[in-house]
CSV table of N, CA and C in Angstrom, one decimal:
chain,number,residue,atom,x,y,z
A,1,MET,N,-11.1,13.6,1.8
A,1,MET,CA,-10.1,14.4,2.5
A,1,MET,C,-9.3,15.2,1.4
A,2,ALA,N,-9.3,16.5,1.6
A,2,ALA,CA,-8.5,17.3,0.7
A,2,ALA,C,-7.0,17.2,0.9
A,3,GLU,N,-6.3,17.2,-0.2
A,3,GLU,CA,-4.8,17.1,-0.1
A,3,GLU,C,-4.2,18.3,-0.7
A,4,ASP,N,-3.1,18.8,-0.2
A,4,ASP,CA,-2.4,19.9,-0.8
A,4,ASP,C,-1.0,19.5,-1.0
A,5,LEU,N,-0.4,19.9,-2.1
A,5,LEU,CA,1.0,19.6,-2.4
A,5,LEU,C,1.8,20.8,-2.0
A,6,LEU,N,3.0,20.5,-1.5
A,6,LEU,CA,4.0,21.5,-1.2
A,6,LEU,C,4.8,21.7,-2.5
A,7,ILE,N,4.6,22.8,-3.2
A,7,ILE,CA,5.3,23.0,-4.5
A,7,ILE,C,6.7,23.4,-4.2
A,8,ALA,N,7.7,22.7,-4.7
A,8,ALA,CA,9.1,23.0,-4.4
A,8,ALA,C,9.7,23.8,-5.5
A,9,LYS,N,10.6,24.6,-5.1
A,9,LYS,CA,11.5,25.3,-6.1
A,9,LYS,C,12.8,24.6,-6.2
A,10,GLY,N,13.7,25.1,-7.0
A,10,GLY,CA,15.0,24.5,-7.1
A,10,GLY,C,15.2,23.7,-8.4
A,11,SER,N,16.2,22.9,-8.5
A,11,SER,CA,16.5,22.2,-9.7
A,11,SER,C,15.3,21.2,-10.0
A,12,LYS,N,15.3,20.7,-11.2
A,12,LYS,CA,14.3,19.7,-11.6
A,12,LYS,C,14.4,18.5,-10.7
A,13,GLU,N,15.7,18.0,-10.4
A,13,GLU,CA,15.9,16.9,-9.5
A,13,GLU,C,15.4,17.1,-8.1
A,14,GLU,N,15.6,18.3,-7.6
A,14,GLU,CA,15.1,18.7,-6.2
A,14,GLU,C,13.6,18.7,-6.2
A,15,GLN,N,13.0,19.2,-7.3
A,15,GLN,CA,11.6,19.2,-7.3
A,15,GLN,C,11.0,17.8,-7.3
A,16,TYR,N,11.6,16.9,-8.1
A,16,TYR,CA,11.1,15.5,-8.1
A,16,TYR,C,11.4,14.8,-6.7
A,17,GLN,N,12.5,15.1,-6.1
A,17,GLN,CA,12.8,14.5,-4.8
A,17,GLN,C,11.8,15.0,-3.7
A,18,ASN,N,11.3,16.2,-3.9
A,18,ASN,CA,10.3,16.7,-3.0
A,18,ASN,C,8.9,16.1,-3.3
A,19,LEU,N,8.6,15.9,-4.5
A,19,LEU,CA,7.3,15.5,-5.0
A,19,LEU,C,7.1,14.0,-4.7
A,20,LEU,N,8.1,13.2,-4.9
A,20,LEU,CA,8.0,11.7,-4.8
A,20,LEU,C,7.4,11.2,-3.5
A,21,PRO,N,7.8,11.7,-2.3
A,21,PRO,CA,7.2,11.2,-1.1
A,21,PRO,C,5.7,11.7,-0.9
A,22,GLN,N,5.5,12.9,-1.5
A,22,GLN,CA,4.1,13.4,-1.5
A,22,GLN,C,3.2,12.6,-2.3
A,23,ILE,N,3.6,12.1,-3.5
A,23,ILE,CA,2.8,11.2,-4.3
A,23,ILE,C,2.6,9.9,-3.5
A,24,GLY,N,3.7,9.4,-2.9
A,24,GLY,CA,3.5,8.2,-2.1
A,24,GLY,C,2.5,8.3,-1.0
A,25,GLY,N,2.4,9.5,-0.4
A,25,GLY,CA,1.4,9.8,0.6
A,25,GLY,C,0.0,9.8,0.0
A,26,LEU,N,-0.1,10.4,-1.2
A,26,LEU,CA,-1.4,10.4,-1.8
A,26,LEU,C,-2.0,9.0,-2.2
A,27,LEU,N,-1.0,8.1,-2.5
A,27,LEU,CA,-1.4,6.8,-2.9
A,27,LEU,C,-1.6,5.8,-1.7
A,28,GLN,N,-1.0,6.2,-0.6
A,28,GLN,CA,-1.0,5.3,0.5
A,28,GLN,C,-2.5,5.0,1.0
A,29,GLY,N,-2.8,3.7,1.0
A,29,GLY,CA,-4.1,3.3,1.5
A,29,GLY,C,-5.2,3.4,0.5
A,30,GLU,N,-4.9,3.8,-0.7
A,30,GLU,CA,-5.9,3.9,-1.8
A,30,GLU,C,-5.6,2.8,-2.8
A,31,ASN,N,-6.6,2.0,-3.1
A,31,ASN,CA,-6.4,0.9,-4.0
A,31,ASN,C,-7.1,1.1,-5.4
A,32,ASN,N,-7.8,2.2,-5.5
A,32,ASN,CA,-8.5,2.5,-6.8
A,32,ASN,C,-7.5,3.0,-7.8
A,33,GLN,N,-7.3,2.3,-8.8
A,33,GLN,CA,-6.3,2.7,-9.9
A,33,GLN,C,-6.6,4.0,-10.5
A,34,ILE,N,-7.9,4.3,-10.8
A,34,ILE,CA,-8.3,5.5,-11.5
A,34,ILE,C,-8.0,6.7,-10.6
A,35,ALA,N,-8.3,6.6,-9.3
A,35,ALA,CA,-8.0,7.7,-8.3
A,35,ALA,C,-6.5,7.9,-8.2
A,36,ASN,N,-5.8,6.9,-8.2
A,36,ASN,CA,-4.3,7.0,-8.0
A,36,ASN,C,-3.7,7.6,-9.3
A,37,LEU,N,-4.1,7.2,-10.5
A,37,LEU,CA,-3.6,7.8,-11.7
A,37,LEU,C,-4.0,9.2,-11.8
A,38,ALA,N,-5.2,9.6,-11.4
A,38,ALA,CA,-5.7,11.0,-11.5
A,38,ALA,C,-4.8,11.8,-10.6
A,39,ASN,N,-4.5,11.4,-9.3
A,39,ASN,CA,-3.7,12.2,-8.4
A,39,ASN,C,-2.3,12.3,-8.9
A,40,ILE,N,-1.7,11.3,-9.5
A,40,ILE,CA,-0.4,11.4,-10.1
A,40,ILE,C,-0.3,12.4,-11.2
A,41,ALA,N,-1.3,12.3,-12.1
A,41,ALA,CA,-1.3,13.3,-13.2
A,41,ALA,C,-1.5,14.7,-12.6
A,42,ALA,N,-2.3,14.9,-11.7
A,42,ALA,CA,-2.5,16.3,-11.1
A,42,ALA,C,-1.3,16.8,-10.4
A,43,ALA,N,-0.6,15.9,-9.6
A,43,ALA,CA,0.6,16.3,-8.9
A,43,ALA,C,1.7,16.7,-9.8
A,44,LEU,N,1.9,15.9,-10.9
A,44,LEU,CA,3.0,16.2,-11.8
A,44,LEU,C,2.7,17.5,-12.6
A,45,LYS,N,1.4,17.7,-13.0
A,45,LYS,CA,1.0,18.9,-13.7
A,45,LYS,C,1.2,20.1,-12.8
A,46,GLU,N,0.8,20.0,-11.5
A,46,GLU,CA,0.8,21.1,-10.6
A,46,GLU,C,2.3,21.5,-10.3
A,47,GLN,N,3.1,20.5,-10.0
A,47,GLN,CA,4.5,20.8,-9.7
A,47,GLN,C,5.3,21.4,-10.8
A,48,PHE,N,5.2,20.8,-12.0
A,48,PHE,CA,6.0,21.1,-13.1
A,48,PHE,C,5.4,22.0,-14.2
A,49,ASN,N,4.1,22.2,-14.1
A,49,ASN,CA,3.3,22.9,-15.1
A,49,ASN,C,3.6,22.4,-16.5
A,50,PHE,N,3.7,21.1,-16.7
A,50,PHE,CA,3.8,20.5,-18.0
A,50,PHE,C,2.6,20.8,-18.8
A,51,PHE,N,2.7,20.8,-20.1
A,51,PHE,CA,1.6,21.1,-21.0
A,51,PHE,C,0.5,20.1,-20.9
A,52,TRP,N,0.8,18.8,-20.8
A,52,TRP,CA,-0.1,17.7,-20.7
A,52,TRP,C,0.5,16.6,-19.9
A,53,VAL,N,-0.2,16.0,-19.0
A,53,VAL,CA,0.2,14.8,-18.3
A,53,VAL,C,-1.0,13.9,-18.2
A,54,GLY,N,-0.8,12.6,-18.6
A,54,GLY,CA,-1.9,11.7,-18.4
A,54,GLY,C,-1.5,10.3,-18.7
A,55,PHE,N,-2.5,9.4,-18.6
A,55,PHE,CA,-2.3,8.0,-18.8
A,55,PHE,C,-3.1,7.5,-19.9
A,56,TYR,N,-2.6,6.6,-20.7
A,56,TYR,CA,-3.3,5.8,-21.6
A,56,TYR,C,-3.3,4.4,-21.1
A,57,LEU,N,-4.4,3.7,-21.1
A,57,LEU,CA,-4.5,2.4,-20.5
A,57,LEU,C,-4.8,1.3,-21.5
A,58,VAL,N,-4.2,0.2,-21.4
A,58,VAL,CA,-4.4,-0.9,-22.3
A,58,VAL,C,-5.8,-1.3,-22.3
A,59,ASP,N,-6.4,-1.4,-23.5
A,59,ASP,CA,-7.8,-1.7,-23.7
A,59,ASP,C,-7.9,-2.8,-24.8
A,60,GLY,N,-7.8,-4.1,-24.3
A,60,GLY,CA,-7.7,-5.2,-25.3
A,60,GLY,C,-6.2,-5.3,-25.7
A,61,ALA,N,-6.0,-6.1,-26.7
A,61,ALA,CA,-4.7,-6.5,-27.2
A,61,ALA,C,-4.0,-5.5,-28.1
A,62,GLU,N,-4.8,-4.6,-28.7
A,62,GLU,CA,-4.3,-3.8,-29.7
A,62,GLU,C,-4.5,-2.3,-29.6
A,63,GLU,N,-4.9,-1.8,-28.4
A,63,GLU,CA,-5.3,-0.4,-28.3
A,63,GLU,C,-5.1,0.1,-26.9
A,64,LEU,N,-4.7,1.4,-26.8
A,64,LEU,CA,-4.7,2.2,-25.6
A,64,LEU,C,-5.9,3.1,-25.6
A,65,VAL,N,-6.5,3.3,-24.4
A,65,VAL,CA,-7.6,4.3,-24.3
A,65,VAL,C,-7.2,5.3,-23.3
A,66,LEU,N,-7.7,6.5,-23.5
A,66,LEU,CA,-7.4,7.7,-22.7
A,66,LEU,C,-7.8,7.4,-21.2
A,67,GLY,N,-6.9,7.6,-20.3
A,67,GLY,CA,-7.3,7.5,-18.9
A,67,GLY,C,-7.2,8.9,-18.2
A,68,PRO,N,-7.0,8.9,-16.9
A,68,PRO,CA,-6.9,10.2,-16.2
A,68,PRO,C,-5.8,11.1,-16.7
A,69,PHE,N,-6.1,12.4,-16.9
A,69,PHE,CA,-5.1,13.3,-17.4
A,69,PHE,C,-5.4,14.7,-16.9
A,70,GLN,N,-4.4,15.6,-17.1
A,70,GLN,CA,-4.5,17.0,-16.8
A,70,GLN,C,-4.0,17.7,-18.0
A,71,GLY,N,-4.8,18.7,-18.6
A,71,GLY,CA,-4.4,19.4,-19.7
A,71,GLY,C,-5.5,19.5,-20.7
A,72,PRO,N,-5.2,20.0,-21.9
A,72,PRO,CA,-6.2,20.1,-23.0
A,72,PRO,C,-6.8,18.7,-23.4
A,73,VAL,N,-7.9,18.7,-24.0
A,73,VAL,CA,-8.5,17.5,-24.5
A,73,VAL,C,-7.5,16.7,-25.3
A,74,ALA,N,-7.6,15.4,-25.4
A,74,ALA,CA,-6.6,14.5,-26.0
A,74,ALA,C,-7.2,13.5,-26.9
A,75,CYS,N,-6.3,12.8,-27.6
A,75,CYS,CA,-6.7,11.7,-28.5
A,75,CYS,C,-7.3,10.6,-27.5
A,76,THR,N,-8.4,10.0,-27.9
A,76,THR,CA,-9.1,9.0,-27.1
A,76,THR,C,-8.5,7.6,-27.2
A,77,ARG,N,-8.1,7.2,-28.4
A,77,ARG,CA,-7.6,5.9,-28.6
A,77,ARG,C,-6.3,5.9,-29.5
A,78,ILE,N,-5.4,5.0,-29.1
A,78,ILE,CA,-4.1,4.9,-29.8
A,78,ILE,C,-3.8,3.4,-30.1
A,79,LYS,N,-3.6,3.1,-31.4
A,79,LYS,CA,-3.3,1.7,-31.7
A,79,LYS,C,-1.9,1.3,-31.2
A,80,LYS,N,-1.8,0.0,-30.9
A,80,LYS,CA,-0.5,-0.5,-30.5
A,80,LYS,C,0.6,-0.2,-31.6
A,81,GLY,N,1.7,0.3,-31.1
A,81,GLY,CA,2.8,0.6,-32.0
A,81,GLY,C,2.7,2.0,-32.7
A,82,ARG,N,1.6,2.7,-32.6
A,82,ARG,CA,1.4,4.0,-33.2
A,82,ARG,C,1.9,5.1,-32.3
A,83,GLY,N,2.6,6.1,-32.9
A,83,GLY,CA,3.0,7.3,-32.1
A,83,GLY,C,4.0,6.9,-31.0
A,84,VAL,N,4.2,7.9,-30.2
A,84,VAL,CA,5.1,7.7,-29.1
A,84,VAL,C,4.5,6.8,-28.0
A,85,CYS,N,3.3,7.0,-27.7
A,85,CYS,CA,2.6,6.2,-26.7
A,85,CYS,C,2.5,4.7,-27.1
A,86,GLY,N,2.1,4.5,-28.3
A,86,GLY,CA,2.0,3.1,-28.8
A,86,GLY,C,3.3,2.5,-29.0
A,87,GLY,N,4.3,3.3,-29.3
A,87,GLY,CA,5.7,2.8,-29.4
A,87,GLY,C,6.3,2.4,-28.1
A,88,ALA,N,6.1,3.2,-27.1
A,88,ALA,CA,6.6,2.8,-25.7
A,88,ALA,C,5.9,1.6,-25.2
A,89,TRP,N,4.6,1.4,-25.6
A,89,TRP,CA,3.9,0.2,-25.1
A,89,TRP,C,4.5,-1.0,-25.8
A,90,VAL,N,4.6,-1.0,-27.1
A,90,VAL,CA,5.1,-2.2,-27.9
A,90,VAL,C,6.6,-2.5,-27.6
A,91,GLN,N,7.4,-1.5,-27.4
A,91,GLN,CA,8.8,-1.7,-27.1
A,91,GLN,C,9.1,-1.9,-25.6
A,92,ALA,N,8.1,-1.7,-24.8
A,92,ALA,CA,8.2,-1.9,-23.3
A,92,ALA,C,9.4,-1.1,-22.8
A,93,LYS,N,9.5,0.2,-23.2
A,93,LYS,CA,10.6,1.0,-22.7
A,93,LYS,C,10.2,2.5,-22.8
A,94,THR,N,10.9,3.3,-22.0
A,94,THR,CA,10.7,4.7,-22.0
A,94,THR,C,11.2,5.3,-23.3
A,95,LEU,N,10.4,6.2,-23.9
A,95,LEU,CA,10.8,7.0,-25.1
A,95,LEU,C,10.8,8.4,-24.7
A,96,ILE,N,11.9,9.1,-25.0
A,96,ILE,CA,12.1,10.5,-24.8
A,96,ILE,C,12.3,11.1,-26.2
A,97,VAL,N,11.4,12.1,-26.5
A,97,VAL,CA,11.3,12.7,-27.8
A,97,VAL,C,11.6,14.2,-27.7
A,98,PRO,N,12.8,14.6,-28.1
A,98,PRO,CA,13.2,16.1,-27.9
A,98,PRO,C,12.3,17.0,-28.8
A,99,ASP,N,11.9,16.5,-30.0
A,99,ASP,CA,11.2,17.3,-30.9
A,99,ASP,C,10.2,16.3,-31.6
A,100,VAL,N,8.9,16.5,-31.2
A,100,VAL,CA,7.9,15.5,-31.7
A,100,VAL,C,7.7,15.6,-33.3
A,101,GLU,N,8.1,16.7,-33.9
A,101,GLU,CA,8.0,16.8,-35.3
A,101,GLU,C,9.0,15.9,-36.0
A,102,GLN,N,10.0,15.5,-35.3
A,102,GLN,CA,11.1,14.6,-35.9
A,102,GLN,C,10.8,13.1,-35.6
A,103,PHE,N,9.7,12.8,-34.8
A,103,PHE,CA,9.4,11.4,-34.5
A,103,PHE,C,8.5,10.9,-35.6
A,104,PRO,N,9.0,9.8,-36.3
A,104,PRO,CA,8.2,9.2,-37.3
A,104,PRO,C,6.8,8.7,-36.8
A,105,GLY,N,5.7,9.1,-37.4
A,105,GLY,CA,4.4,8.6,-37.0
A,105,GLY,C,3.9,9.3,-35.7
A,106,HIS,N,4.5,10.4,-35.3
A,106,HIS,CA,3.9,11.1,-34.1
A,106,HIS,C,2.5,11.4,-34.3
A,107,ILE,N,1.7,11.2,-33.3
A,107,ILE,CA,0.3,11.5,-33.3
A,107,ILE,C,0.1,12.9,-32.7
A,108,ALA,N,-0.3,13.9,-33.4
A,108,ALA,CA,-0.4,15.2,-32.9
A,108,ALA,C,-1.8,15.5,-32.3
A,109,CYS,N,-2.0,15.2,-31.0
A,109,CYS,CA,-3.2,15.5,-30.4
A,109,CYS,C,-3.4,17.0,-30.2
A,110,SER,N,-2.2,17.7,-30.1
A,110,SER,CA,-2.2,19.2,-30.0
A,110,SER,C,-1.0,19.7,-30.8
A,111,SER,N,-1.1,20.7,-31.6
A,111,SER,CA,0.0,21.3,-32.3
A,111,SER,C,0.9,22.0,-31.3
A,112,LEU,N,0.5,22.3,-30.1
A,112,LEU,CA,1.3,23.0,-29.1
A,112,LEU,C,2.3,22.1,-28.4
A,113,SER,N,2.1,20.8,-28.5
A,113,SER,CA,3.1,19.9,-27.9
A,113,SER,C,4.3,19.8,-28.7
A,114,ARG,N,5.5,20.0,-28.1
A,114,ARG,CA,6.8,20.1,-28.8
A,114,ARG,C,7.7,19.0,-28.5
A,115,SER,N,7.7,18.5,-27.2
A,115,SER,CA,8.5,17.4,-26.8
A,115,SER,C,7.7,16.5,-25.8
A,116,GLU,N,8.2,15.3,-25.6
A,116,GLU,CA,7.4,14.3,-25.0
A,116,GLU,C,8.3,13.2,-24.3
A,117,ILE,N,7.8,12.7,-23.2
A,117,ILE,CA,8.3,11.5,-22.6
A,117,ILE,C,7.2,10.5,-22.3
A,118,VAL,N,7.4,9.3,-22.7
A,118,VAL,CA,6.3,8.2,-22.4
A,118,VAL,C,7.0,7.1,-21.7
A,119,LEU,N,6.4,6.6,-20.6
A,119,LEU,CA,6.9,5.5,-19.9
A,119,LEU,C,5.9,4.4,-19.7
A,120,PRO,N,6.2,3.1,-19.9
A,120,PRO,CA,5.3,2.1,-19.6
A,120,PRO,C,4.9,2.0,-18.1
A,121,VAL,N,3.7,1.7,-17.9
A,121,VAL,CA,3.1,1.5,-16.5
A,121,VAL,C,2.9,0.0,-16.3
A,122,TYR,N,3.6,-0.5,-15.2
A,122,TYR,CA,3.5,-1.9,-14.9
A,122,TYR,C,2.7,-2.2,-13.7
A,123,LYS,N,2.0,-3.3,-13.7
A,123,LYS,CA,1.3,-3.9,-12.6
A,123,LYS,C,1.6,-5.4,-12.6
A,124,GLN,N,2.2,-5.8,-11.5
A,124,GLN,CA,2.6,-7.2,-11.4
A,124,GLN,C,3.3,-7.7,-12.6
A,125,GLY,N,4.2,-6.9,-13.1
A,125,GLY,CA,5.1,-7.4,-14.3
A,125,GLY,C,4.5,-7.2,-15.6
A,126,GLU,N,3.2,-6.8,-15.7
A,126,GLU,CA,2.5,-6.6,-17.0
A,126,GLU,C,2.3,-5.2,-17.3
A,127,ILE,N,2.4,-4.8,-18.5
A,127,ILE,CA,2.2,-3.4,-18.9
A,127,ILE,C,0.6,-3.2,-18.9
A,128,ILE,N,0.2,-2.2,-18.1
A,128,ILE,CA,-1.2,-1.9,-18.1
A,128,ILE,C,-1.6,-0.6,-18.8
A,129,GLY,N,-0.5,0.2,-19.2
A,129,GLY,CA,-0.7,1.5,-19.8
A,129,GLY,C,0.6,2.2,-19.9
A,130,VAL,N,0.5,3.5,-20.3
A,130,VAL,CA,1.7,4.3,-20.4
A,130,VAL,C,1.4,5.7,-19.7
A,131,LEU,N,2.4,6.3,-19.2
A,131,LEU,CA,2.3,7.7,-18.7
A,131,LEU,C,2.9,8.5,-19.8
A,132,ASP,N,2.2,9.5,-20.2
A,132,ASP,CA,2.5,10.4,-21.3
A,132,ASP,C,2.6,11.8,-20.7
A,133,VAL,N,3.8,12.4,-20.9
A,133,VAL,CA,4.0,13.8,-20.4
A,133,VAL,C,4.5,14.6,-21.6
A,134,ASP,N,3.8,15.7,-21.9
A,134,ASP,CA,4.1,16.6,-23.0
A,134,ASP,C,4.5,18.0,-22.5
A,135,SER,N,5.4,18.6,-23.3
A,135,SER,CA,5.9,20.0,-23.0
A,135,SER,C,5.6,20.8,-24.2
A,136,SER,N,5.3,22.1,-24.0
A,136,SER,CA,5.2,23.0,-25.1
A,136,SER,C,6.6,23.6,-25.6
A,137,GLU,N,7.6,23.1,-24.9
A,137,GLU,CA,9.0,23.5,-25.3
A,137,GLU,C,9.7,22.4,-25.9
A,138,LEU,N,10.7,22.6,-26.7
A,138,LEU,CA,11.5,21.6,-27.3
A,138,LEU,C,12.5,21.0,-26.2
A,139,ASP,N,12.8,19.8,-26.3
A,139,ASP,CA,13.9,19.2,-25.5
A,139,ASP,C,13.7,19.4,-24.0
A,140,SER,N,12.5,19.1,-23.5
A,140,SER,CA,12.2,19.3,-22.1
A,140,SER,C,12.6,18.2,-21.2
A,141,PHE,N,12.7,17.0,-21.8
A,141,PHE,CA,12.8,15.8,-21.0
A,141,PHE,C,14.2,15.1,-21.1
A,142,ASP,N,14.7,14.5,-20.0
A,142,ASP,CA,16.0,13.9,-20.0
A,142,ASP,C,16.0,12.7,-19.0
A,143,GLU,N,17.2,12.2,-18.7
A,143,GLU,CA,17.4,11.1,-17.8
A,143,GLU,C,16.9,11.4,-16.4
A,144,ILE,N,16.9,12.6,-16.0
A,144,ILE,CA,16.3,13.0,-14.7
A,144,ILE,C,14.8,12.7,-14.6
A,145,ASP,N,14.1,13.1,-15.7
A,145,ASP,CA,12.7,12.9,-15.8
A,145,ASP,C,12.4,11.4,-15.8
A,146,GLU,N,13.2,10.6,-16.6
A,146,GLU,CA,13.0,9.2,-16.7
A,146,GLU,C,13.2,8.5,-15.4
A,147,LYS,N,14.3,8.9,-14.7
A,147,LYS,CA,14.6,8.3,-13.4
A,147,LYS,C,13.5,8.5,-12.4
A,148,TYR,N,13.0,9.7,-12.2
A,148,TYR,CA,12.0,10.0,-11.2
A,148,TYR,C,10.6,9.6,-11.6
A,149,LEU,N,10.3,9.7,-12.9
A,149,LEU,CA,8.9,9.3,-13.3
A,149,LEU,C,8.8,7.8,-13.2
A,150,THR,N,9.9,7.1,-13.4
A,150,THR,CA,10.0,5.6,-13.2
A,150,THR,C,9.7,5.3,-11.7
A,151,GLN,N,10.3,6.1,-10.8
A,151,GLN,CA,10.1,5.9,-9.4
A,151,GLN,C,8.6,6.2,-9.0
A,152,VAL,N,8.0,7.2,-9.6
A,152,VAL,CA,6.6,7.5,-9.3
A,152,VAL,C,5.8,6.3,-9.7
A,153,LEU,N,6.0,5.8,-10.9
A,153,LEU,CA,5.2,4.6,-11.4
A,153,LEU,C,5.4,3.4,-10.6
A,154,GLN,N,6.6,3.2,-10.0
A,154,GLN,CA,6.9,2.0,-9.2
A,154,GLN,C,6.0,2.1,-7.9
A,155,LEU,N,5.6,3.2,-7.5
A,155,LEU,CA,4.7,3.4,-6.4
A,155,LEU,C,3.3,2.7,-6.7
A,156,LEU,N,2.9,2.6,-7.9
A,156,LEU,CA,1.7,2.0,-8.3
A,156,LEU,C,1.7,0.5,-8.2
A,157,ASP,N,2.9,-0.1,-8.3
A,157,ASP,CA,3.1,-1.5,-8.4
A,157,ASP,C,3.4,-2.1,-7.1
A,158,LYS,N,3.0,-1.5,-6.0
A,158,LYS,CA,3.2,-2.0,-4.7
A,158,LYS,C,2.0,-2.6,-4.1
């Protein structure tokens, strides 16, 4: 069944408030993790036109592997603790990076990425991956993004 998003205008917060129930509807009744991650990445990319939106999934004890995403081709594997994604995984917390050039050990999958937010993805209390969102603009992410992206990810853990 084809799904369409209602793309909202307004403040960033209003856009997230409009998008959240739509993502909930996309996930409702679907148990396949890859399908759900793909739809979340697509919905976020379509609503906000972020440079890159995607998931890296835990693959063994020491590595993340590229999962569903929207945007240009990306790094395929990231070691635990490396870059923003590996850092968010090992620290088990959201990392907001206003300028990726200032982040020690940043992994530059694209030189066009300027700022980034990475959030751990939980399933039954265990980190199964990270959500990585990149912008081609500096200082694109803040507490509003963290709040609503966390709520989006909580929909996966139901």
